[in-house]
Amino acid sequence: LNFLTSDVLNSVEMLWWVEPEFRGEVGAKLFHEFEAESRRRGAKRMLMAYMANSMADRLEKFYRLKGFEPFEHHVIKNLD
């Protein structure tokens, strides 16, 4: 996967939030709408992100079932 130098149009999820009580059905609907809109706009690849403290195991399983594969991991450090 040559992401940074590719001429392939990518659709990148920057940030979205679904309140915990609405995550199941509403979160899945939001995901499917994002994928459909990405296709309508001609994207050939989707990139999704999730926070490590937000059901990471469940989200990784969901994305893998949808055909995603791990691409990048971020780390964070507070500079006080």
Tab-separated table of C-alpha atoms in Angstrom:
chain	number	residue	atom	x	y	z
A	1	LEU	CA	0.000	0.000	0.000
A	2	ASN	CA	1.676	3.152	-1.207
A	3	PHE	CA	-0.640	5.710	0.358
A	4	LEU	CA	1.325	8.950	0.479
A	5	THR	CA	2.617	8.894	-3.096
A	6	SER	CA	-0.388	7.259	-4.701
A	7	ASP	CA	-2.614	8.921	-7.280
A	8	VAL	CA	-5.575	6.924	-5.942
A	9	LEU	CA	-8.413	9.046	-4.525
A	10	ASN	CA	-8.779	8.332	-0.796
A	11	SER	CA	-11.722	9.000	1.491
A	12	VAL	CA	-10.450	9.734	4.993
A	13	GLU	CA	-12.570	9.821	8.138
A	14	MET	CA	-11.147	12.638	10.218
A	15	LEU	CA	-13.439	12.539	13.233
A	16	TRP	CA	-16.924	11.534	14.149
A	17	TRP	CA	-18.585	10.854	17.445
A	18	VAL	CA	-21.650	8.802	18.238
A	19	GLU	CA	-22.930	8.927	21.802
A	20	PRO	CA	-22.562	5.512	23.489
A	21	GLU	CA	-26.294	4.841	23.692
A	22	PHE	CA	-26.602	5.214	19.883
A	23	ARG	CA	-23.445	3.442	18.710
A	24	GLY	CA	-24.819	0.094	17.516
A	25	GLU	CA	-27.379	0.784	14.817
A	26	VAL	CA	-26.686	4.497	14.310
A	27	GLY	CA	-22.908	4.032	14.202
A	28	ALA	CA	-23.227	1.260	11.606
A	29	LYS	CA	-25.604	3.380	9.513
A	30	LEU	CA	-23.185	6.317	9.650
A	31	PHE	CA	-20.348	4.039	8.515
A	32	HIS	CA	-22.363	2.655	5.583
A	33	GLU	CA	-23.423	6.151	4.508
A	34	PHE	CA	-19.795	7.304	4.608
A	35	GLU	CA	-18.746	4.354	2.450
A	36	ALA	CA	-21.580	4.980	-0.037
A	37	GLU	CA	-20.722	8.696	-0.283
A	38	SER	CA	-17.045	7.836	-0.744
A	39	ARG	CA	-17.952	5.591	-3.682
A	40	ARG	CA	-20.256	8.260	-5.176
A	41	ARG	CA	-17.372	10.731	-5.097
A	42	GLY	CA	-15.030	8.290	-6.828
A	43	ALA	CA	-12.840	7.227	-3.914
A	44	LYS	CA	-11.007	3.970	-4.409
A	45	ARG	CA	-9.846	3.604	-0.811
A	46	MET	CA	-11.235	4.449	2.657
A	47	LEU	CA	-9.183	5.196	5.738
A	48	MET	CA	-10.842	5.007	9.140
A	49	ALA	CA	-9.493	5.737	12.613
A	50	TYR	CA	-10.600	4.955	16.146
A	51	MET	CA	-9.316	5.823	19.570
A	52	ALA	CA	-7.602	3.131	21.606
A	53	ASN	CA	-9.909	3.771	24.564
A	54	SER	CA	-13.160	3.472	22.588
A	55	MET	CA	-13.941	-0.254	22.269
A	56	ALA	CA	-10.811	-0.824	20.171
A	57	ASP	CA	-11.214	-4.624	20.039
A	58	ARG	CA	-14.826	-4.360	18.914
A	59	LEU	CA	-14.051	-1.677	16.332
A	60	GLU	CA	-11.083	-3.596	14.933
A	61	LYS	CA	-13.293	-6.666	14.525
A	62	PHE	CA	-15.988	-4.551	12.813
A	63	TYR	CA	-13.503	-3.001	10.372
A	64	ARG	CA	-11.832	-6.332	9.579
A	65	LEU	CA	-15.253	-7.833	8.798
A	66	LYS	CA	-15.761	-4.933	6.375
A	67	GLY	CA	-12.486	-5.736	4.581
A	68	PHE	CA	-10.169	-3.211	6.247
A	69	GLU	CA	-6.611	-4.039	7.222
A	70	PRO	CA	-4.377	-2.272	9.766
A	71	PHE	CA	-2.385	0.568	8.226
A	72	GLU	CA	-1.063	2.959	10.853
A	73	HIS	CA	-0.986	3.404	14.621
A	74	HIS	CA	-0.665	6.732	16.423
A	75	VAL	CA	0.767	7.450	19.826
A	76	ILE	CA	0.329	10.583	21.906
A	77	LYS	CA	2.345	12.328	24.597
A	78	ASN	CA	1.321	15.362	26.635
A	79	LEU	CA	3.981	18.053	26.735
A	80	ASP	CA	3.403	19.979	29.933
